[in-house]
Coordinates of C-alpha atoms and ligand atoms in Angstrom, one line a residue:
M1 CA -47.6 -85.2 107.8
S2 CA -44.5 -82.8 105.7
D3 CA -45.8 -80.7 102.7
S4 CA -42.8 -82.9 100.4
L5 CA -44.7 -86.1 101.8
D6 CA -47.5 -85.3 100.8
K7 CA -46.7 -83.9 97.4
S8 CA -44.5 -87.1 97.3
I9 CA -47.6 -89.0 97.5
M10 CA -49.4 -87.1 95.2
Q11 CA -46.9 -87.7 92.8
A12 CA -46.7 -91.2 93.8
A13 CA -51.0 -91.6 92.9
A14 CA -50.6 -89.6 90.0
V15 CA -48.3 -93.0 88.6
L16 CA -50.9 -95.4 90.0
R17 CA -53.3 -93.9 88.3
L18 CA -52.2 -94.9 85.5
A19 CA -50.4 -98.1 86.0
K20 CA -51.7 -101.2 84.6
S21 CA -49.4 -103.4 86.1
V22 CA -48.1 -102.6 89.2
C23 CA -45.5 -105.3 90.5
M24 CA -44.7 -105.0 94.3
L25 CA -42.1 -106.2 96.6
T26 CA -43.0 -106.3 100.4
G27 CA -40.3 -107.4 103.3
A28 CA -40.8 -107.4 107.0
G29 CA -41.2 -103.4 107.4
V30 CA -45.1 -104.3 106.6
S31 CA -45.6 -106.5 109.4
A32 CA -43.4 -104.5 111.9
E33 CA -46.7 -102.4 113.0
S34 CA -48.4 -105.7 113.7
G35 CA -45.9 -106.1 116.1
L36 CA -43.9 -108.7 114.4
R37 CA -39.9 -107.9 114.4
T38 CA -38.3 -106.8 111.6
F39 CA -34.4 -108.4 111.0
R40 CA -32.1 -105.7 110.4
G41 CA -31.9 -102.5 112.1
S42 CA -34.3 -101.8 115.2
T43 CA -37.9 -102.0 114.2
A44 CA -39.0 -100.3 118.1
D45 CA -37.8 -97.2 116.6
H46 CA -40.5 -96.4 114.0
L47 CA -43.3 -98.5 116.5
P48 CA -46.2 -96.8 118.4
E49 CA -45.0 -96.4 122.1
H50 CA -47.4 -99.4 123.0
L51 CA -45.4 -101.5 120.5
K52 CA -42.0 -100.3 121.6
K53 CA -41.1 -102.2 125.1
D54 CA -41.8 -105.6 123.4
M55 CA -39.8 -105.1 120.6
S56 CA -36.5 -105.1 122.2
A57 CA -37.5 -108.2 124.2
L58 CA -36.4 -111.7 123.2
W59 CA -34.8 -110.9 119.8
K60 CA -31.8 -109.8 121.6
E61 CA -30.1 -113.3 122.3
F62 CA -30.9 -114.6 118.7
D63 CA -29.7 -113.1 115.3
P64 CA -32.1 -114.3 112.7
T65 CA -29.7 -114.5 110.1
T66 CA -28.1 -117.1 111.8
L67 CA -31.1 -118.8 113.1
A68 CA -32.4 -118.8 109.3
T69 CA -29.6 -121.4 108.1
P70 CA -30.0 -125.1 107.2
E71 CA -26.7 -125.4 108.9
A72 CA -28.2 -124.1 112.3
F73 CA -31.1 -126.1 111.7
A74 CA -28.6 -129.4 111.4
E75 CA -26.8 -128.6 114.2
N76 CA -29.3 -127.6 117.0
P77 CA -32.9 -128.4 115.4
E78 CA -34.2 -128.3 119.3
L79 CA -33.2 -124.3 119.3
V80 CA -34.1 -123.1 115.9
S81 CA -37.8 -125.5 115.5
C82 CA -38.3 -123.5 119.3
W83 CA -37.2 -120.5 117.9
Y84 CA -39.1 -120.7 114.5
D85 CA -42.6 -121.8 116.8
W86 CA -42.5 -118.7 119.1
R87 CA -42.1 -116.8 115.9
R88 CA -45.4 -118.9 114.1
L89 CA -47.3 -118.1 117.2
G90 CA -46.1 -114.8 117.2
C91 CA -47.9 -114.2 113.6
L92 CA -50.7 -116.2 114.2
A93 CA -51.6 -113.9 117.2
A94 CA -50.7 -110.8 115.1
E95 CA -53.8 -109.0 113.0
P96 CA -52.4 -106.9 109.9
N97 CA -52.4 -103.7 110.2
D98 CA -53.9 -100.5 108.0
G99 CA -50.7 -101.5 105.8
H100 CA -51.9 -104.5 104.8
I101 CA -55.3 -103.5 104.4
A102 CA -54.4 -100.8 102.4
I103 CA -52.2 -103.4 99.6
A104 CA -55.3 -105.5 99.6
K105 CA -57.6 -102.3 98.5
L106 CA -55.1 -101.4 95.9
Q107 CA -55.0 -104.4 94.1
D108 CA -58.8 -104.7 94.6
Q109 CA -59.1 -100.9 92.6
L110 CA -56.5 -102.0 90.1
A111 CA -58.4 -105.2 89.3
K112 CA -61.5 -103.1 89.4
R113 CA -59.9 -100.9 86.5
G114 CA -58.8 -103.9 84.3
G115 CA -55.2 -103.9 86.0
S116 CA -53.2 -106.1 88.5
L117 CA -50.9 -106.0 91.4
T118 CA -48.5 -109.0 91.7
L119 CA -47.3 -108.6 95.0
L120 CA -44.5 -110.7 95.8
T121 CA -43.4 -111.0 99.2
Q122 CA -40.1 -112.0 101.8
N123 CA -42.8 -112.0 104.7
V124 CA -43.4 -115.9 106.1
D125 CA -46.0 -114.3 108.3
G126 CA -49.3 -115.0 106.1
L127 CA -50.7 -111.4 107.1
H128 CA -51.4 -110.0 103.6
Q129 CA -53.8 -113.0 102.9
R130 CA -55.6 -112.6 106.3
A131 CA -55.6 -108.6 105.1
G132 CA -57.5 -110.4 101.9
A133 CA -54.5 -109.8 99.4
K134 CA -55.2 -112.7 96.3
D135 CA -52.4 -114.6 95.1
V136 CA -49.6 -114.0 96.9
V137 CA -46.4 -114.8 95.6
E138 CA -44.4 -116.4 99.0
L139 CA -40.5 -116.0 97.8
H140 CA -39.5 -117.1 101.0
G141 CA -42.2 -119.4 101.8
S142 CA -44.4 -119.7 105.2
I143 CA -44.0 -120.0 108.8
T144 CA -47.3 -121.3 109.5
R145 CA -46.7 -124.1 107.2
W146 CA -44.2 -127.1 108.2
R147 CA -42.2 -129.6 106.3
C148 CA -41.1 -133.3 107.1
T149 CA -37.0 -133.6 106.3
K150 CA -37.6 -136.7 105.2
T151 CA -40.6 -137.1 103.1
Q152 CA -41.0 -133.1 102.4
R153 CA -44.9 -133.5 103.2
T154 CA -46.2 -130.6 104.4
V155 CA -48.7 -130.0 107.6
V156 CA -50.0 -126.8 109.2
P157 CA -49.3 -127.2 112.9
E158 CA -52.6 -126.1 115.0
P159 CA -52.6 -122.7 116.9
K160 CA -50.7 -124.2 119.6
P161 CA -47.4 -124.5 120.8
F162 CA -45.4 -127.6 119.7
A163 CA -45.3 -130.4 122.4
K164 CA -41.6 -131.0 122.2
F165 CA -38.6 -129.8 120.2
P166 CA -37.3 -130.6 117.6
P167 CA -41.0 -131.8 116.4
Q168 CA -41.0 -135.2 115.0
S169 CA -43.1 -135.7 111.9
E170 CA -45.6 -138.4 111.6
F171 CA -43.9 -139.6 108.3
G172 CA -40.4 -140.5 110.3
G173 CA -38.3 -137.3 109.9
L174 CA -38.2 -133.9 111.9
L175 CA -41.1 -130.9 111.2
R176 CA -39.1 -128.1 110.1
P177 CA -40.7 -124.4 109.2
D178 CA -41.5 -124.7 105.1
V179 CA -39.3 -120.9 104.9
V180 CA -36.1 -120.3 102.3
W181 CA -33.0 -120.3 104.6
F182 CA -30.1 -118.7 103.8
G183 CA -28.4 -120.8 101.3
E184 CA -31.4 -122.4 99.9
Q185 CA -33.0 -122.0 96.7
L186 CA -36.2 -120.0 96.8
P187 CA -39.7 -122.1 94.8
Q188 CA -39.1 -122.4 91.6
E189 CA -43.0 -121.2 91.2
A190 CA -41.8 -117.7 93.4
I191 CA -39.7 -117.4 90.9
I192 CA -41.3 -117.3 87.6
A193 CA -44.2 -115.3 89.2
A194 CA -41.8 -113.1 90.5
S195 CA -40.0 -112.6 87.1
D196 CA -42.7 -112.3 85.1
A197 CA -44.2 -109.7 86.9
S198 CA -40.8 -107.7 87.5
Q199 CA -40.5 -108.2 83.3
T200 CA -43.6 -107.0 82.7
C201 CA -44.9 -104.2 85.1
D202 CA -45.6 -100.7 84.3
V203 CA -44.9 -99.6 88.2
F204 CA -42.5 -101.5 90.7
M205 CA -43.5 -100.8 94.3
T206 CA -41.0 -101.7 97.1
I207 CA -42.1 -101.7 100.5
G208 CA -40.7 -101.9 104.0
T209 CA -37.7 -103.7 102.8
S210 CA -33.5 -103.0 103.1
A211 CA -33.2 -104.6 100.1
V212 CA -30.2 -106.5 100.9
V213 CA -31.2 -110.2 100.1
F214 CA -30.8 -111.9 97.3
P215 CA -32.7 -112.7 94.7
A216 CA -35.8 -111.1 95.8
A217 CA -34.8 -107.8 95.5
G218 CA -33.1 -108.6 92.6
F219 CA -36.4 -108.2 90.8
I220 CA -36.5 -104.0 91.9
H221 CA -33.5 -103.8 89.4
V222 CA -35.1 -106.1 87.2
A223 CA -37.9 -103.7 86.4
K224 CA -35.5 -100.5 86.8
R225 CA -33.5 -101.4 84.0
R226 CA -36.3 -101.5 81.8
G227 CA -37.4 -98.0 83.3
V228 CA -39.8 -98.5 85.1
P229 CA -41.4 -95.6 87.8
V230 CA -40.2 -97.7 91.5
I231 CA -41.7 -96.3 94.5
E232 CA -40.5 -97.0 97.8
V233 CA -42.2 -96.6 101.3
N234 CA -40.0 -96.9 103.9
P235 CA -39.0 -94.7 106.9
D236 CA -34.7 -95.4 105.7
D237 CA -33.0 -95.3 102.9
T238 CA -32.4 -98.7 101.6
G239 CA -30.0 -101.0 99.4
A240 CA -32.8 -99.9 96.5
T241 CA -32.8 -96.6 97.1
K242 CA -30.4 -95.0 94.5
V243 CA -32.6 -97.0 92.1
V244 CA -36.0 -95.4 93.4
D245 CA -37.9 -92.7 91.6
I246 CA -40.1 -91.6 94.5
A247 CA -39.1 -92.5 98.0
L248 CA -41.7 -91.6 100.5
R249 CA -40.5 -91.5 103.8
G250 CA -42.5 -93.2 106.8
R251 CA -44.2 -95.8 108.4
S252 CA -46.4 -98.0 105.5
A253 CA -49.5 -98.5 108.2
D254 CA -49.2 -94.4 107.7
I255 CA -48.7 -93.7 103.8
L256 CA -50.0 -96.9 102.6
P257 CA -53.9 -95.7 103.3
R258 CA -52.8 -91.9 101.9
L259 CA -51.6 -93.2 98.9
V260 CA -54.1 -95.7 97.5
E261 CA -57.0 -92.6 99.1
A262 CA -55.3 -90.7 97.0
M263 CA -54.9 -92.1 94.0
I264 CA -58.9 -93.2 94.1
A265 CA -60.1 -89.7 94.4
L266 CA -57.9 -88.9 91.3
Ligands
BV8_301 C1 -30.2 -118.1 97.2 C2 -37.4 -116.7 105.7 C3 -28.9 -119.4 95.8 C4 -36.6 -117.1 107.0 C5 -35.4 -115.3 104.8 C6 -27.1 -112.8 95.1 C7 -27.5 -113.5 94.6 C8 -28.4 -114.5 94.9 C9 -28.3 -114.9 96.5 C10 -27.6 -114.1 97.4 C11 -26.7 -113.2 96.3 N1 -25.8 -111.8 97.3 C12 -26.1 -113.2 98.6 C13 -26.8 -114.0 98.4 C14 -27.3 -115.4 99.6 C15 -28.5 -114.7 100.5 C16 -28.3 -113.5 100.9 O1 -29.3 -112.6 99.9 N2 -27.8 -112.5 101.6 C17 -27.9 -111.5 101.9 C18 -27.7 -111.2 103.1 C19 -26.6 -110.8 101.5 N3 -29.7 -115.2 100.1 C20 -30.0 -116.3 99.8 O2 -29.5 -117.1 100.8 C21 -31.1 -117.0 98.8 N4 -30.7 -117.9 98.8 O3 -29.9 -117.5 97.1 O4 -29.9 -119.5 97.5 C22 -29.0 -121.4 95.6 C23 -29.3 -121.5 94.2 C24 -29.2 -122.4 93.8 C25 -29.3 -123.2 94.7 C26 -29.5 -123.4 96.2 C27 -29.2 -121.9 96.5 C28 -32.2 -116.8 100.3 C29 -32.9 -115.7 100.9 C30 -34.1 -115.9 101.9 C31 -33.7 -115.9 103.4 N5 -34.7 -116.1 103.8 N6 -36.4 -115.3 105.8 C32 -37.3 -116.4 108.1 O5 -38.2 -115.4 107.9 O6 -36.7 -116.9 109.2 S1 -34.4 -113.6 104.4 C33 -34.8 -113.1 105.5 O7 -34.9 -111.3 105.2 C34 -36.6 -112.2 105.7 O8 -37.5 -113.3 104.7 C35 -37.0 -110.9 105.5 O9 -38.2 -110.9 105.1 C36 -35.6 -111.0 104.2 C37 -35.6 -109.4 103.9 O10 -35.5 -108.8 104.8 P1 -36.5 -107.4 104.6 O11 -37.8 -108.2 104.8 O12 -35.9 -106.5 104.2 O13 -36.5 -107.2 106.4 P2 -35.1 -106.1 106.9 O14 -35.7 -106.0 108.5 O15 -34.1 -105.7 106.1 O16 -35.2 -104.8 106.9 C38 -37.0 -104.2 107.0 C39 -37.1 -102.9 106.1 O17 -38.3 -102.1 107.0 C40 -35.8 -102.0 107.1 O18 -36.2 -100.7 105.5 C41 -36.6 -100.7 108.2 O19 -36.3 -99.5 107.4 C42 -38.1 -100.6 107.1 N7 -39.6 -100.6 108.1 C43 -38.9 -100.7 109.8 N8 -40.6 -100.1 110.0 C44 -41.2 -100.0 109.0 C45 -40.4 -100.0 108.1 N9 -40.9 -99.5 106.6 C46 -41.9 -99.7 106.7 N10 -42.8 -99.4 107.6 C47 -42.5 -99.4 108.6 N11 -43.5 -99.3 110.3

């Protein structure tokens, strides 16, 4: 690691050491090293060699931002549900990486010191929870849970492909992934939790997100406007970089374990 990165990690660790309530926003980049494709840019650049080849495989033909809409589902429920079921099975087969594990450890460490970490994720893969993180706020829902288009009742399908597409619900509608598509409102309870945390935290961390999707990215700016220090972990600049106080340029699975160890050692 470069000296300047080491120095920035120590700076961020000192900020976290004094923190009482941390609000953290994560995005697809945190799951990149679990082998899950991000939405924008090419994740493959930041992947360990053995994963690179799979990354640019099937997704080239699908643009997630056009498929993640109610209009796409209405027009072609078979394609959209098949694509989501393929992603769902990928998420179930993936394992949390060292970045997910470090976040759960940080949340535990803060709780032990009488503090808290509110984890807001844009990810729908459930990997934070599988790494041990608690009370995860899923701003964009969950791909492991599907919802009847007629009754809105949710089900958790078995860990195997649907038999046919689009899958029928037993309640008379179609089954769709219980995720928030573009143009759809975020769950009310998630908005309330995220608004509360970004308005009361004393440190904000943005990790593995390009910070271009709203209202999720807006919570970074809510904290910034209150003068709260903002720490970013990302190999690249993002839509939030101009309001970031400490930018840790690198992969979350590398940086987060070092950051948490440095904070504990202080
Ligand atoms: C809504 C779920 C209104 C499905 C997703 C202002 C205010 C409000 C809305 C808008 C607004 N401006 C525009 C809008 C509309 C829109 C929007 O934000 N559009 C953008 C594109 C401009 N927002 C909406 O439509 C939202 N709804 O506002 O509704 C409303 C109000 C009332 C009533 C009705 C409606 C809904 C947005 C949610 C859409 N759903 N996903 C699914 O997963 O398929 S969004 C999708 O993008 C994913 O959730 C994803 O998580 C999210 C954000 O992307 P990122 O996570 O940041 O991923 P990305 O690939 O972009 O970046 C990855 C980053 O990781 C990169 O920076 C990369 O460098 C980095 N990285 C790579 N490797 C690593 C790494 N970092 C660390 N370590 C590594 N190894």
